[in-house]
PDB file of C-alpha atoms in Angstrom:
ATOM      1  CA  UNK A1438    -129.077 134.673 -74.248  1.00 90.00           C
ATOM      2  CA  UNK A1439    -127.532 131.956 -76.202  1.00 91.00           C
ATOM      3  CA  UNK A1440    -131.082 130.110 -76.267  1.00 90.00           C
ATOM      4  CA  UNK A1441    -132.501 133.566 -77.554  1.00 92.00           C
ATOM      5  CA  UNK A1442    -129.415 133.833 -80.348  1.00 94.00           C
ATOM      6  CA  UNK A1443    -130.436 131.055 -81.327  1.00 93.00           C
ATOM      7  CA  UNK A1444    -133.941 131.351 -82.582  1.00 94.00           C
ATOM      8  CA  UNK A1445    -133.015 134.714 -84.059  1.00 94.00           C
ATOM      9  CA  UNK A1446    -130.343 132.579 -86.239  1.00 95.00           C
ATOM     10  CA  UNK A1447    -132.925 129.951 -87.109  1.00 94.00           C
ATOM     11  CA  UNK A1448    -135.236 132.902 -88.240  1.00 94.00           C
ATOM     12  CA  UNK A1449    -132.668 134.858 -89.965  1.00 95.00           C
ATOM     13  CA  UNK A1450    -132.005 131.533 -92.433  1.00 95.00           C
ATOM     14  CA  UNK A1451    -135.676 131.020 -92.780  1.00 95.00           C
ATOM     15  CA  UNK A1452    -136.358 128.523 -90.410  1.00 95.00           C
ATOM     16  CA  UNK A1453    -138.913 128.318 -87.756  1.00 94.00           C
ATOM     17  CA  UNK A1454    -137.564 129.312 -84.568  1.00 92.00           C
ATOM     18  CA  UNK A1455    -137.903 126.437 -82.010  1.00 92.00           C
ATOM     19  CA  UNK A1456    -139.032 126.689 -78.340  1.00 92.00           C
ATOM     20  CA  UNK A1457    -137.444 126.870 -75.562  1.00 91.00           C
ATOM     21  CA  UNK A1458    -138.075 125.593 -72.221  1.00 89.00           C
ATOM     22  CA  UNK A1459    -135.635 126.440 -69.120  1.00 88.00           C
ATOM     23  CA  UNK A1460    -135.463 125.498 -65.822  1.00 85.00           C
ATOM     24  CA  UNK A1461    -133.248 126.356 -63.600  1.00 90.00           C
ATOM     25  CA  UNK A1462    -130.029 124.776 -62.452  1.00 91.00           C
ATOM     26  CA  UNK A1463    -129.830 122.148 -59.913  1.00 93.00           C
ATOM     27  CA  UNK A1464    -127.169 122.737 -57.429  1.00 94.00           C
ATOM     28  CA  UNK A1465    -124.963 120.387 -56.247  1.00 95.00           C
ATOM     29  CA  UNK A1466    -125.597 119.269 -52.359  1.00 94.00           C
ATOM     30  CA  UNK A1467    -123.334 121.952 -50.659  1.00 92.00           C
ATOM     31  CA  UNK A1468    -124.431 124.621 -52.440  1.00 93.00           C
ATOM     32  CA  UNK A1469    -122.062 124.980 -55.309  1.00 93.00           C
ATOM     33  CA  UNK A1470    -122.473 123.518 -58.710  1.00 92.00           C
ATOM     34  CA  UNK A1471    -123.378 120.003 -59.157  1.00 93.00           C
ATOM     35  CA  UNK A1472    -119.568 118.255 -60.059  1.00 90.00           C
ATOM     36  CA  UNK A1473    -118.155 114.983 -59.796  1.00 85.00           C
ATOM     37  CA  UNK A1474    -115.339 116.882 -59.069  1.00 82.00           C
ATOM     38  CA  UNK A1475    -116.313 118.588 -56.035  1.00 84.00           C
ATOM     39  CA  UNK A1476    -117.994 115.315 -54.603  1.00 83.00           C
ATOM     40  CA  UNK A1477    -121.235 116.963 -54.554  1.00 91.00           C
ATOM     41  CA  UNK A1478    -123.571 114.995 -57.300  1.00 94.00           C
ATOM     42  CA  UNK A1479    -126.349 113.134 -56.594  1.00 95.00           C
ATOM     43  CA  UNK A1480    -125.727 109.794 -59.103  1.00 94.00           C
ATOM     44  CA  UNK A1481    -128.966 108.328 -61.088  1.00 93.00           C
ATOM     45  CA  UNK A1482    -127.104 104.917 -60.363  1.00 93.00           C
ATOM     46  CA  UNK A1483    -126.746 105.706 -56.698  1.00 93.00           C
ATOM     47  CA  UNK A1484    -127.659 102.371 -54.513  1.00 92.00           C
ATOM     48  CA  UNK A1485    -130.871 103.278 -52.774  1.00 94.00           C
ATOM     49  CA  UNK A1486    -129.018 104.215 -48.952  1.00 91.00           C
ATOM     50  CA  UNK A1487    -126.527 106.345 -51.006  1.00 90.00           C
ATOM     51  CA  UNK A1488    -129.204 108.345 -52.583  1.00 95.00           C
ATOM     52  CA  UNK A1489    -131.197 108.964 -49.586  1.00 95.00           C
ATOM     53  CA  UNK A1490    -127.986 109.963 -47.427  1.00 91.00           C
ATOM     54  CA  UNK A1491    -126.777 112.397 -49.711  1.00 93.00           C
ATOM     55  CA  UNK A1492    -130.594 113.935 -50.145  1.00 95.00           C
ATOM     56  CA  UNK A1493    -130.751 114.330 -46.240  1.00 94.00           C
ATOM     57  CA  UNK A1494    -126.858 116.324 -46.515  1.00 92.00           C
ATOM     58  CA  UNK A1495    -128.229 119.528 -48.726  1.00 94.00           C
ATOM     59  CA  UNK A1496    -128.806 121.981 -46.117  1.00 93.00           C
ATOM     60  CA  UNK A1497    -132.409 123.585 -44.740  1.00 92.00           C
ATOM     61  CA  UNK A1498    -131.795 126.625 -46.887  1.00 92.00           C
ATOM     62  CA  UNK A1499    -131.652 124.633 -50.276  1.00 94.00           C
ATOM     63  CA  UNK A1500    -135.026 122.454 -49.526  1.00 94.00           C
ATOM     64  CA  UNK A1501    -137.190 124.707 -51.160  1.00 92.00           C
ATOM     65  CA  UNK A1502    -135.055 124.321 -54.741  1.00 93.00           C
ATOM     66  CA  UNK A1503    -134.757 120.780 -54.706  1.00 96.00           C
ATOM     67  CA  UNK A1504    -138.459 120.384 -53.243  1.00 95.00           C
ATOM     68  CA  UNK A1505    -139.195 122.593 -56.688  1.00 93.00           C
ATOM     69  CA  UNK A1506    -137.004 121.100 -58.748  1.00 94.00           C
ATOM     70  CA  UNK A1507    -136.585 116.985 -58.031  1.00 95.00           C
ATOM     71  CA  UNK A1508    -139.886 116.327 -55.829  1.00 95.00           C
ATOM     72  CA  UNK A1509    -143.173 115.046 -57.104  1.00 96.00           C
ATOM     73  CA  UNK A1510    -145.067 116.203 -54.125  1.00 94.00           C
ATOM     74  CA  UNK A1511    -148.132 117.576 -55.795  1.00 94.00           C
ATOM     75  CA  UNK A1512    -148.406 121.674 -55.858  1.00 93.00           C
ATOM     76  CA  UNK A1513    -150.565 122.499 -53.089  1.00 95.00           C
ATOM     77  CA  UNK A1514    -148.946 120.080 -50.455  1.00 94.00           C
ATOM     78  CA  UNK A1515    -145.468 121.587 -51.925  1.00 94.00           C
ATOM     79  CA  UNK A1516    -147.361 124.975 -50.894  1.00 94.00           C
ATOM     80  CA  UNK A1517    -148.385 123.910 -47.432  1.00 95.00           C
ATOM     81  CA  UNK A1518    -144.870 122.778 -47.078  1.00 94.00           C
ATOM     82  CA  UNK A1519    -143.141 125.533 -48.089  1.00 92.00           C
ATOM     83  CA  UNK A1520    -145.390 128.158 -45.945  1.00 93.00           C
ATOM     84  CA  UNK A1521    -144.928 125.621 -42.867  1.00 94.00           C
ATOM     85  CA  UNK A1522    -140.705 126.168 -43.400  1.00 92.00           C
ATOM     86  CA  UNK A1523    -141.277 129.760 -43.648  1.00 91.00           C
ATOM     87  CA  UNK A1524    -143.005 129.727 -40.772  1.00 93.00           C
ATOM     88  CA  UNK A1525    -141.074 127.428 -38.631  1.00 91.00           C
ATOM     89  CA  UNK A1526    -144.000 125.444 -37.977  1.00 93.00           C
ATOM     90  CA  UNK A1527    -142.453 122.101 -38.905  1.00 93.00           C
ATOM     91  CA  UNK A1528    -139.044 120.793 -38.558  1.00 94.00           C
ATOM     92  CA  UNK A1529    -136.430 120.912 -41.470  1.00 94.00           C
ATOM     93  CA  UNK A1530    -135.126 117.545 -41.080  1.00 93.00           C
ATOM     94  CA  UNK A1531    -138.703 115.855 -41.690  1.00 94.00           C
ATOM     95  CA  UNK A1532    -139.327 117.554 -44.482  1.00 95.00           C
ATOM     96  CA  UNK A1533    -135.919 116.619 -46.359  1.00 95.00           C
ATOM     97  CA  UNK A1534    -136.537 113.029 -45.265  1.00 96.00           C
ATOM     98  CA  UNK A1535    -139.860 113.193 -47.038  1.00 96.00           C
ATOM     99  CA  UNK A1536    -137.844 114.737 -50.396  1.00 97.00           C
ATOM    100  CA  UNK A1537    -135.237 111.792 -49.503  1.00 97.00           C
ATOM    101  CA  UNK A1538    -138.295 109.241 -49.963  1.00 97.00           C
ATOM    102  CA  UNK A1539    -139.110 110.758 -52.839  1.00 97.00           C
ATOM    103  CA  UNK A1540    -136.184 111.194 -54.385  1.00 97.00           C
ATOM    104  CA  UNK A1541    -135.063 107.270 -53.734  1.00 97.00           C
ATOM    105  CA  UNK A1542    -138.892 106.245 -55.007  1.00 97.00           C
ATOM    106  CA  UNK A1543    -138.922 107.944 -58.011  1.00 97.00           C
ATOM    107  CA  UNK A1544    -135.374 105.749 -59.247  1.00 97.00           C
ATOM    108  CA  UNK A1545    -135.524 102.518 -57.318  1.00 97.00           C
ATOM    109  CA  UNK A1546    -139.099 102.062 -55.780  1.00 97.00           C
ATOM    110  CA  UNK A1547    -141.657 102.176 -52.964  1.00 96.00           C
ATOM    111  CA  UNK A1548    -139.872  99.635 -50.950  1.00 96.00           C
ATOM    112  CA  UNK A1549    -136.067 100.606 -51.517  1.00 96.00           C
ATOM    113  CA  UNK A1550    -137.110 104.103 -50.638  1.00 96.00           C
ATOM    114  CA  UNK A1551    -138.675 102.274 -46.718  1.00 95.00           C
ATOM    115  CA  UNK A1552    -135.802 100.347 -46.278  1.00 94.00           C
ATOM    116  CA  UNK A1553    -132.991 103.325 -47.634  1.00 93.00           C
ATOM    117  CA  UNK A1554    -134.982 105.541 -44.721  1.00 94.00           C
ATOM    118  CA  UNK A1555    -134.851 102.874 -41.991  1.00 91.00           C
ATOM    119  CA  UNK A1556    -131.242 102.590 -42.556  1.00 87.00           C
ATOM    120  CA  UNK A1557    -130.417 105.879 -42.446  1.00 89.00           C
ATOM    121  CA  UNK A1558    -132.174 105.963 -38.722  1.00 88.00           C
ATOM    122  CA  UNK A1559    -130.350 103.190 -37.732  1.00 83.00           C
ATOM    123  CA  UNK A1560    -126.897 104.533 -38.384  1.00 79.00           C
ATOM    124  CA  UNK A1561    -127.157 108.332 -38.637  1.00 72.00           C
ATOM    125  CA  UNK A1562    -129.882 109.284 -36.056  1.00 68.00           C
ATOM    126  CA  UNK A1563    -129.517 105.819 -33.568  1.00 63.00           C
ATOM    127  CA  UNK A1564    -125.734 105.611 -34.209  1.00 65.00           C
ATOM    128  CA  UNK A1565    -125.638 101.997 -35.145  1.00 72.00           C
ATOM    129  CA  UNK A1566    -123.170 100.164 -37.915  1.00 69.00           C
ATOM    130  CA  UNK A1567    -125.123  99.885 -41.323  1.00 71.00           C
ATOM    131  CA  UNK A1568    -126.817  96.878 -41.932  1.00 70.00           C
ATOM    132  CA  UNK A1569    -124.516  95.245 -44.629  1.00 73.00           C
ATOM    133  CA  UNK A1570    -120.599  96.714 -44.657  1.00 77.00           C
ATOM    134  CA  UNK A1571    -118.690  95.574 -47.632  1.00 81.00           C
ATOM    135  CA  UNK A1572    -115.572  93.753 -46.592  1.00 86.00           C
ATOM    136  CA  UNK A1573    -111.654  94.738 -47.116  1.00 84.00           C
ATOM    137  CA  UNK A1574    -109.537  91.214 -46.997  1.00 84.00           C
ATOM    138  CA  UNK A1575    -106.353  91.961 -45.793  1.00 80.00           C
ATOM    139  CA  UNK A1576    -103.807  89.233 -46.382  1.00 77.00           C
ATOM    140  CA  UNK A1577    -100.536  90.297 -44.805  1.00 75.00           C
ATOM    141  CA  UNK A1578     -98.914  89.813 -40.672  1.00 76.00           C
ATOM    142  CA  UNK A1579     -97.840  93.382 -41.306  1.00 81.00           C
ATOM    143  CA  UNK A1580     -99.533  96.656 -40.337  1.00 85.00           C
ATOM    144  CA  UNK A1581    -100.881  98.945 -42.766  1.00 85.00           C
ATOM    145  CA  UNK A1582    -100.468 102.410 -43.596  1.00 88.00           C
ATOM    146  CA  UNK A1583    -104.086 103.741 -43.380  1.00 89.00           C
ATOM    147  CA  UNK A1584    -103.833 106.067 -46.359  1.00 91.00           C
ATOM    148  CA  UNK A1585    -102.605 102.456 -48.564  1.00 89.00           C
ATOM    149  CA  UNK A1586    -106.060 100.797 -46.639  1.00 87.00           C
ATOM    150  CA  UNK A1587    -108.207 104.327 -47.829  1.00 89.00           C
ATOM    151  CA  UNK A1588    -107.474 103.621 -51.277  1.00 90.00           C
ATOM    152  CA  UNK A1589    -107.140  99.911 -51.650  1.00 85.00           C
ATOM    153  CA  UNK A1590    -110.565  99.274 -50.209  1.00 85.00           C
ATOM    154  CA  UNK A1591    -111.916 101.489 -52.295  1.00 85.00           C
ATOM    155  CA  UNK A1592    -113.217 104.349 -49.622  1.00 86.00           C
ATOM    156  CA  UNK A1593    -111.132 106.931 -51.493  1.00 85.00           C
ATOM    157  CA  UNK A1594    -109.978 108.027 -55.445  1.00 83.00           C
ATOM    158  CA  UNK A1595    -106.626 108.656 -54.380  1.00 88.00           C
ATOM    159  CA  UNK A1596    -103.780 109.126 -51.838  1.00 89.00           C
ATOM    160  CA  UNK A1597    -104.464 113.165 -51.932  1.00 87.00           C
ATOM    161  CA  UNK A1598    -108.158 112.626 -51.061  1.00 86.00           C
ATOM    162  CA  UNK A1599    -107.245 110.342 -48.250  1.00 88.00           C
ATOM    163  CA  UNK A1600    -104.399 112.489 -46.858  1.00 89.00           C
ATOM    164  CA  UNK A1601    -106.956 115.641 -46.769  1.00 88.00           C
ATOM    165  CA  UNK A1602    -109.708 113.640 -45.317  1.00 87.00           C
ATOM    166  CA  UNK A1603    -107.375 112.224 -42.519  1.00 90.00           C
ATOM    167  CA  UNK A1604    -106.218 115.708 -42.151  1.00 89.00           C
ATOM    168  CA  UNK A1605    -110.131 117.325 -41.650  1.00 87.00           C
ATOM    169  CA  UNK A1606    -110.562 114.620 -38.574  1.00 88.00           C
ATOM    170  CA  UNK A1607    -112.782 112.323 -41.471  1.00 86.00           C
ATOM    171  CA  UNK A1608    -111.357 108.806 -41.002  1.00 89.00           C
ATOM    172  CA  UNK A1609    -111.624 106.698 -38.078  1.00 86.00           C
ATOM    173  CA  UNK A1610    -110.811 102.940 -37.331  1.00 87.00           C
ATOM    174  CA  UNK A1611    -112.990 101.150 -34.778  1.00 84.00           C
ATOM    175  CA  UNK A1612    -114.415 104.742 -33.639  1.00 78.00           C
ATOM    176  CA  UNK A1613    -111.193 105.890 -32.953  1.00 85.00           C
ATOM    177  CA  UNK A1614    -110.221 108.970 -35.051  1.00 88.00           C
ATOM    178  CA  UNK A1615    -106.698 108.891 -37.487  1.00 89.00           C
ATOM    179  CA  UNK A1616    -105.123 111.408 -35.750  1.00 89.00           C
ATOM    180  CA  UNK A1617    -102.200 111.601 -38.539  1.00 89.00           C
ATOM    181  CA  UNK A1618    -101.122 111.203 -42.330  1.00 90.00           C
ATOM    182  CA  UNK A1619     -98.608 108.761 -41.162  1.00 90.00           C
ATOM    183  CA  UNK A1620    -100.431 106.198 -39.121  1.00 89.00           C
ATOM    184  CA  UNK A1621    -100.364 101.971 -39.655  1.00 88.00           C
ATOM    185  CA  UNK A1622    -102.912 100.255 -38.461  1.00 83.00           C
ATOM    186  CA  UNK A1623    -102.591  96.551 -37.584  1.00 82.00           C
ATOM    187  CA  UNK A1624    -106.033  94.912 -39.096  1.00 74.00           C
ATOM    188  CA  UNK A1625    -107.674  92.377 -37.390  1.00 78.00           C
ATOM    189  CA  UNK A1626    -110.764  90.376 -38.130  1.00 79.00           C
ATOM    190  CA  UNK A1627    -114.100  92.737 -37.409  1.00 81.00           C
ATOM    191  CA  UNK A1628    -112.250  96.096 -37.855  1.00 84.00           C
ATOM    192  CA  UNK A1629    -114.095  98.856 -38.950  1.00 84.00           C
ATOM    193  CA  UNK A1630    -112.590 102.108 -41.213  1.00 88.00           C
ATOM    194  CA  UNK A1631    -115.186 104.687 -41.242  1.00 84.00           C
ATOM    195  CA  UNK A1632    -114.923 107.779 -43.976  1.00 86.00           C
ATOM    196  CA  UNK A1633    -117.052 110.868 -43.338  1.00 78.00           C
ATOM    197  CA  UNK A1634    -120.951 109.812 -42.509  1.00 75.00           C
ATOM    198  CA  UNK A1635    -121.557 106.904 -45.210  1.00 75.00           C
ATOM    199  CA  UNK A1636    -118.375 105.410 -46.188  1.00 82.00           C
ATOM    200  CA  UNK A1637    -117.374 101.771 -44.325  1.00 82.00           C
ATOM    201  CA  UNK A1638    -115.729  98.568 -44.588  1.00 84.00           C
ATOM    202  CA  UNK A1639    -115.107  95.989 -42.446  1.00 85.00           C
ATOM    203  CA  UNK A1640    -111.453  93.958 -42.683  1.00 85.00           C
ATOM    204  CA  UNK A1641    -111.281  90.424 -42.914  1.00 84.00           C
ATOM    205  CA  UNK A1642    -107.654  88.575 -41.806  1.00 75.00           C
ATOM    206  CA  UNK A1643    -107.308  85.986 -45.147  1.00 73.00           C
ATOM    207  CA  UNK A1644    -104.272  83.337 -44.721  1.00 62.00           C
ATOM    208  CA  UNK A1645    -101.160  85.059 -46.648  1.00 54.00           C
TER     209      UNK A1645
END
């Protein structure tokens, strides 16, 4: 409407009315609009791993917008793919690793988008640690609480985002789930805090 308002002003003060091209709207990867602050966006700056991860969370019943709307799979293999869904002759999870690929190729490259895919079978479907953890030095003889760790290592915004994730059974140290909103952990060197499915560091003891 507002597009259509718009050339009907333009032509009302003697001006060509200009086109207008629409698409529609991208949602974000749980369905809902695409917001930072719902923690559902899909960055352009993404690292390669992140991108691919997050393209693998939409869910089977979205594939066929973002296959539409972010792929560059040509039209008649988009078709093939589409009618092979429908028909349940091929299995979800390949086809969003193939959007994945493509989504990862089309920002960082052929190469990022093999390695950002052999990751992701390492850790998600083989249940390994990721290849390269960034690492939390942790200076002090005294235990930590866990929601301090959460957002001084960077794995959360804020203390409200770590008490709600601790709270939905999100966090776990060494494998071991954080059971409460109240719990100290002592680090030690080779630790490992794990937030949701892509979010990890490993602590490091440094000499206070």
């Amino acid at each position: 409407f507002n597009n259509l308002a718009g050339r009907d002003l333009q032509s009302s003060l003697g001006l060509p009315p200009q086109d207008v091209l629409l698409v529609p709207l991208l949602p974000g990867t749980d369905g809902r609009k695409m917001s930072k602050s719902y923690g559902n966006t899909i960055d352009l700056t993404d690292a390669p791993d992140q991108m691919y991860g997050k393209a693998m969370s939409i869910s089977d019943a979205m594939l066929d917008e973002y296959l539409m709307l972010v792929s560059t799979i040509p039209d008649p293999e988009l078709a093939e793919i589409k009618q092979a869904l429908a028909v349940g002759s091929v299995n979800p999870r390949d086809v969003k690793m193939q959007l994945a690929r493509d989504i990862v190729r089309q920002f960082h490259g052929a190469e990022a988008a093999r390695q950002a895919e052999a990751e992701f079978v390492r850790v998600f479907q083989r249940g390994k640690l990721p290849s390269e953890i960034p690492v939390y030095e942790w200076d002090s003889d005294q235990p930590i609480p866990v929601i301090e760790l959460l957002v001084d290592a960077g794995l959360v915004r804020s203390s409200s985002a770590a008490r709600r994730l601790i709270q939905q059974g999100g966090v776990r140290v060494d494998d071991e789930k954080v059971q409460s909103i109240e719990e100290k952990i002592m680090p030690r060197n080779g630790t490992i805090v794990r937030v949701g499915k892509r979010r990890f560091v490993e602590i490091k003891r440094t000499e206070s």
